[in-house]
């Protein structure tokens, strides 16, 4: 089983719609979770951290379900500029140090006018 | 003002050559990383470097070696380049958790 799994998409969504995607992780000891966004031929950029209680940042809502080992990202009122690849990122801790980020392969989102 | 910078942005070279990619961060972060993003867009960590402690992903060939002259720099040296090394290489830095990425270096091996 892959460490971090995402549906690669693409998700084709009309502008203004709400879209959600999930990501599952295999390491139950994982401690920190993030969503990154990557535009074509650009570097990944942090979109938001994911907290246990769930968190919201404008049109974006992130949720964590530790029991089922998945995180989700919800985008409301989608804009054309939301078109990008969304990367699920997990940090697992082993021993005395961090393992660095483990990335999912990303979900490709296309917002259509 | 660039937080994490890399040079060069593009690198085209012949198989068998030795090349280096430089990375600098001005964020004062303690940990720096190198990632490889292949043609299938999968990002995979290669190295992390923190206070002179190097953690290597065991799948990385020993032709790849990171070198850190100081806390703000982590350069990547690649010996005897192979076709399969063609990818985008991202440098990143962090202070604990989320990482900031450099703009990437697109390496093409001919």
Short mmCIF file of C-alpha atoms in Angstrom, two decimals:
data_model
loop_
_atom_site.label_atom_id
_atom_site.label_comp_id
_atom_site.label_asym_id
_atom_site.label_seq_id
_atom_site.Cartn_x
_atom_site.Cartn_y
_atom_site.Cartn_z
CA UNK A 1 0.00 0.00 0.00
CA UNK A 2 1.32 3.42 -0.96
CA UNK A 3 2.10 5.78 1.91
CA UNK A 4 -0.10 8.61 0.72
CA UNK A 5 -2.78 8.01 -1.88
CA UNK A 6 -4.85 10.45 -3.86
CA UNK A 7 -7.20 10.18 -6.80
CA UNK A 8 -5.14 11.75 -9.62
CA UNK A 9 -8.22 13.05 -11.44
CA UNK A 10 -8.52 15.19 -13.42
CA UNK A 11 -11.56 16.66 -11.75
CA UNK A 12 -13.38 18.88 -14.23
CA UNK A 13 -15.60 21.25 -12.28
CA UNK A 14 -17.68 24.24 -13.44
CA UNK A 15 -16.78 27.62 -12.02
CA UNK A 16 -18.69 28.36 -8.84
CA UNK A 17 -19.19 24.73 -7.89
CA UNK A 18 -18.00 23.06 -4.73
CA UNK A 19 -15.42 20.33 -5.06
CA UNK A 20 -13.90 17.99 -2.51
CA UNK A 21 -11.16 15.44 -2.60
CA UNK A 22 -9.67 13.05 -0.12
CA UNK A 23 -6.30 11.62 0.61
CA UNK A 24 -5.51 8.49 2.61
CA UNK A 25 -2.29 7.78 4.47
CA UNK A 26 -0.91 4.48 5.68
CA UNK A 27 1.30 5.47 8.62
CA UNK A 28 -0.89 5.72 11.70
CA UNK A 29 1.97 7.49 13.51
CA UNK A 30 1.79 10.43 11.11
CA UNK A 31 1.69 13.66 13.02
CA UNK A 32 1.28 16.56 10.66
CA UNK A 33 -0.75 17.05 7.54
CA UNK A 34 -0.84 19.67 4.84
CA UNK A 35 -2.33 20.52 1.50
CA UNK A 36 0.03 21.99 -1.05
CA UNK A 37 -0.87 23.43 -4.41
CA UNK A 38 1.32 23.08 -7.48
CA UNK A 39 0.74 25.00 -10.68
CA UNK A 40 2.08 23.68 -13.97
CA UNK A 41 5.89 23.92 -14.10
CA UNK A 42 6.03 25.65 -10.72
CA UNK A 43 7.10 24.68 -7.24
CA UNK A 44 4.64 23.34 -4.65
CA UNK A 45 3.28 26.01 -2.35
CA UNK A 46 1.70 25.50 1.01
CA UNK A 47 -2.06 25.95 0.81
CA UNK A 48 -2.98 25.10 4.36
CA UNK A 49 -2.16 22.94 7.32
CA UNK A 50 -4.72 20.40 8.45
CA UNK A 51 -5.64 20.37 12.11
CA UNK A 52 -7.40 17.66 14.07
CA UNK A 53 -10.42 19.82 14.70
CA UNK A 54 -10.68 20.82 11.04
CA UNK A 55 -9.88 24.28 9.79
CA UNK A 56 -11.06 26.80 7.28
CA UNK A 57 -9.28 29.44 5.27
CA UNK A 58 -11.64 31.47 3.15
CA UNK A 59 -13.19 29.17 0.58
CA UNK A 60 -11.01 26.25 1.63
CA UNK A 61 -11.83 23.76 4.38
CA UNK A 62 -9.53 20.96 5.50
CA UNK A 63 -10.53 18.01 7.64
CA UNK A 64 -8.60 15.21 9.31
CA UNK A 65 -10.04 11.83 10.22
CA UNK A 66 -7.41 9.98 12.23
CA UNK A 67 -9.57 6.90 12.80
CA UNK A 68 -9.95 6.30 9.09
CA UNK A 69 -6.57 7.85 8.24
CA UNK A 70 -7.67 10.35 5.66
CA UNK A 71 -7.66 14.06 5.13
CA UNK A 72 -9.92 16.06 2.89
CA UNK A 73 -9.96 19.39 1.13
CA UNK A 74 -13.17 21.20 0.23
CA UNK A 75 -13.19 24.18 -2.12
CA UNK A 76 -16.35 26.29 -2.22
CA UNK A 77 -17.34 28.72 -4.97
CA UNK A 78 -14.47 27.52 -7.14
CA UNK A 79 -12.60 30.05 -9.28
CA UNK A 80 -10.75 29.57 -12.54
CA UNK A 81 -7.57 30.35 -10.63
CA UNK A 82 -8.12 27.28 -8.44
CA UNK A 83 -7.08 25.09 -11.37
CA UNK A 84 -3.93 23.33 -10.21
CA UNK A 85 -2.67 20.07 -8.78
CA UNK A 86 -3.41 19.64 -5.08
CA UNK A 87 -0.85 17.63 -3.18
CA UNK A 88 -1.64 15.84 0.04
CA UNK A 89 1.37 15.90 2.36
CA UNK A 90 2.02 13.93 5.50
CA UNK A 91 4.84 14.13 8.00
CA UNK A 92 5.62 11.00 9.96
CA UNK A 93 7.94 10.96 12.91
CA UNK A 94 10.20 8.04 13.62
CA UNK A 95 12.76 7.83 16.35
CA UNK A 96 14.19 11.22 17.16
CA UNK A 97 13.70 13.02 13.88
CA UNK A 98 11.23 14.02 11.23
CA UNK A 99 10.98 12.00 8.07
CA UNK A 100 10.50 15.00 5.85
CA UNK A 101 7.39 15.39 3.82
CA UNK A 102 5.72 12.45 2.11
CA UNK A 103 3.75 13.64 -0.88
CA UNK A 104 0.80 12.09 -2.58
CA UNK A 105 0.88 12.12 -6.36
CA UNK A 106 -1.60 14.94 -6.42
CA UNK A 107 -5.14 15.53 -7.62
CA UNK A 108 -5.43 17.55 -10.80
CA UNK A 109 -8.29 20.06 -10.66
CA UNK A 110 -9.58 21.92 -13.70
CA UNK A 111 -12.15 24.66 -13.18
CA UNK A 112 -14.11 25.30 -16.35
CA UNK A 113 -15.79 28.61 -17.22
CA UNK B 1 13.40 38.74 -1.43
CA UNK B 2 13.29 35.16 -2.73
CA UNK B 3 13.03 32.83 0.25
CA UNK B 4 14.48 29.70 -1.35
CA UNK B 5 16.46 30.12 -4.52
CA UNK B 6 18.05 27.60 -6.84
CA UNK B 7 20.48 27.86 -9.72
CA UNK B 8 20.42 27.06 -12.50
CA UNK B 9 16.76 26.97 -13.43
CA UNK B 10 17.46 24.78 -16.44
CA UNK B 11 20.33 22.35 -16.94
CA UNK B 12 20.90 20.35 -20.10
CA UNK B 13 23.89 18.05 -20.16
CA UNK B 14 25.30 14.88 -21.63
CA UNK B 15 25.17 11.47 -20.03
CA UNK B 16 28.24 10.76 -17.92
CA UNK B 17 28.89 14.37 -16.94
CA UNK B 18 29.10 15.68 -13.38
CA UNK B 19 26.92 18.63 -12.45
CA UNK B 20 25.89 20.68 -9.43
CA UNK B 21 22.74 22.53 -8.45
CA UNK B 22 22.94 25.27 -5.86
CA UNK B 23 20.33 26.14 -3.26
CA UNK B 24 20.16 29.00 -0.83
CA UNK B 25 17.52 29.99 1.72
CA UNK B 26 17.27 33.30 3.54
CA UNK B 27 14.57 32.20 5.97
CA UNK B 28 16.91 31.19 8.77
CA UNK B 29 15.50 27.66 8.66
CA UNK B 30 17.42 24.84 10.30
CA UNK B 31 16.55 22.06 7.88
CA UNK B 32 17.00 21.87 4.14
CA UNK B 33 15.89 19.22 1.68
CA UNK B 34 16.26 18.03 -1.86
CA UNK B 35 13.32 16.51 -3.71
CA UNK B 36 13.05 14.94 -7.14
CA UNK B 37 9.91 15.25 -9.24
CA UNK B 38 9.89 12.82 -12.11
CA UNK B 39 7.98 12.85 -15.39
CA UNK B 40 4.94 11.39 -13.64
CA UNK B 41 4.97 14.41 -11.33
CA UNK B 42 5.66 12.32 -8.24
CA UNK B 43 7.62 14.30 -5.65
CA UNK B 44 10.02 12.21 -3.62
CA UNK B 45 12.42 13.27 -0.90
CA UNK B 46 16.09 12.61 -1.58
CA UNK B 47 17.87 14.16 1.40
CA UNK B 48 17.22 16.18 4.50
CA UNK B 49 20.03 18.09 6.25
CA UNK B 50 19.74 19.51 9.75
CA UNK B 51 22.60 20.80 11.89
CA UNK B 52 25.08 18.72 9.98
CA UNK B 53 22.94 15.62 10.26
CA UNK B 54 22.28 14.16 6.88
CA UNK B 55 19.37 11.81 6.38
CA UNK B 56 19.43 10.00 3.10
CA UNK B 57 16.58 8.31 1.36
CA UNK B 58 17.97 4.83 0.83
CA UNK B 59 16.71 4.68 -2.74
CA UNK B 60 18.95 7.55 -3.83
CA UNK B 61 22.06 6.38 -5.75
CA UNK B 62 25.38 7.38 -4.22
CA UNK B 63 26.11 9.37 -7.39
CA UNK B 64 24.04 12.04 -5.68
CA UNK B 65 25.68 13.90 -2.82
CA UNK B 66 24.47 16.96 -0.94
CA UNK B 67 27.00 19.45 0.34
CA UNK B 68 26.24 22.15 2.88
CA UNK B 69 28.90 24.86 3.27
CA UNK B 70 26.70 26.61 5.85
CA UNK B 71 23.21 26.56 7.28
CA UNK B 72 21.77 28.66 4.46
CA UNK B 73 23.05 26.51 1.61
CA UNK B 74 22.55 22.94 0.49
CA UNK B 75 24.01 22.13 -2.90
CA UNK B 76 23.39 18.94 -4.84
CA UNK B 77 26.22 17.26 -6.73
CA UNK B 78 25.49 14.57 -9.25
CA UNK B 79 28.23 12.39 -10.72
CA UNK B 80 28.08 10.31 -13.88
CA UNK B 81 24.67 11.56 -14.94
CA UNK B 82 22.27 9.02 -16.40
CA UNK B 83 19.23 9.44 -18.64
CA UNK B 84 16.96 8.50 -15.73
CA UNK B 85 18.22 11.46 -13.73
CA UNK B 86 16.20 13.77 -15.96
CA UNK B 87 13.63 15.39 -13.68
CA UNK B 88 12.86 18.58 -11.82
CA UNK B 89 14.85 18.94 -8.61
CA UNK B 90 13.39 21.05 -5.84
CA UNK B 91 15.23 22.41 -2.86
CA UNK B 92 13.19 23.18 0.25
CA UNK B 93 13.70 24.41 3.78
CA UNK B 94 11.71 24.28 6.98
CA UNK B 95 11.75 25.23 10.61
CA UNK B 96 9.89 22.31 12.11
CA UNK B 97 6.98 21.56 9.87
CA UNK B 98 5.72 22.93 6.57
CA UNK B 99 8.38 23.51 3.98
CA UNK B 100 9.07 26.32 1.56
CA UNK B 101 10.19 25.22 -1.86
CA UNK B 102 12.58 26.72 -4.34
CA UNK B 103 11.48 27.27 -7.95
CA UNK B 104 13.03 24.01 -9.14
CA UNK B 105 15.83 23.05 -11.52
CA UNK B 106 14.79 21.21 -14.66
CA UNK B 107 17.56 18.76 -15.48
CA UNK B 108 17.66 17.12 -18.87
CA UNK B 109 20.25 14.44 -19.55
CA UNK B 110 20.86 13.69 -23.23
#
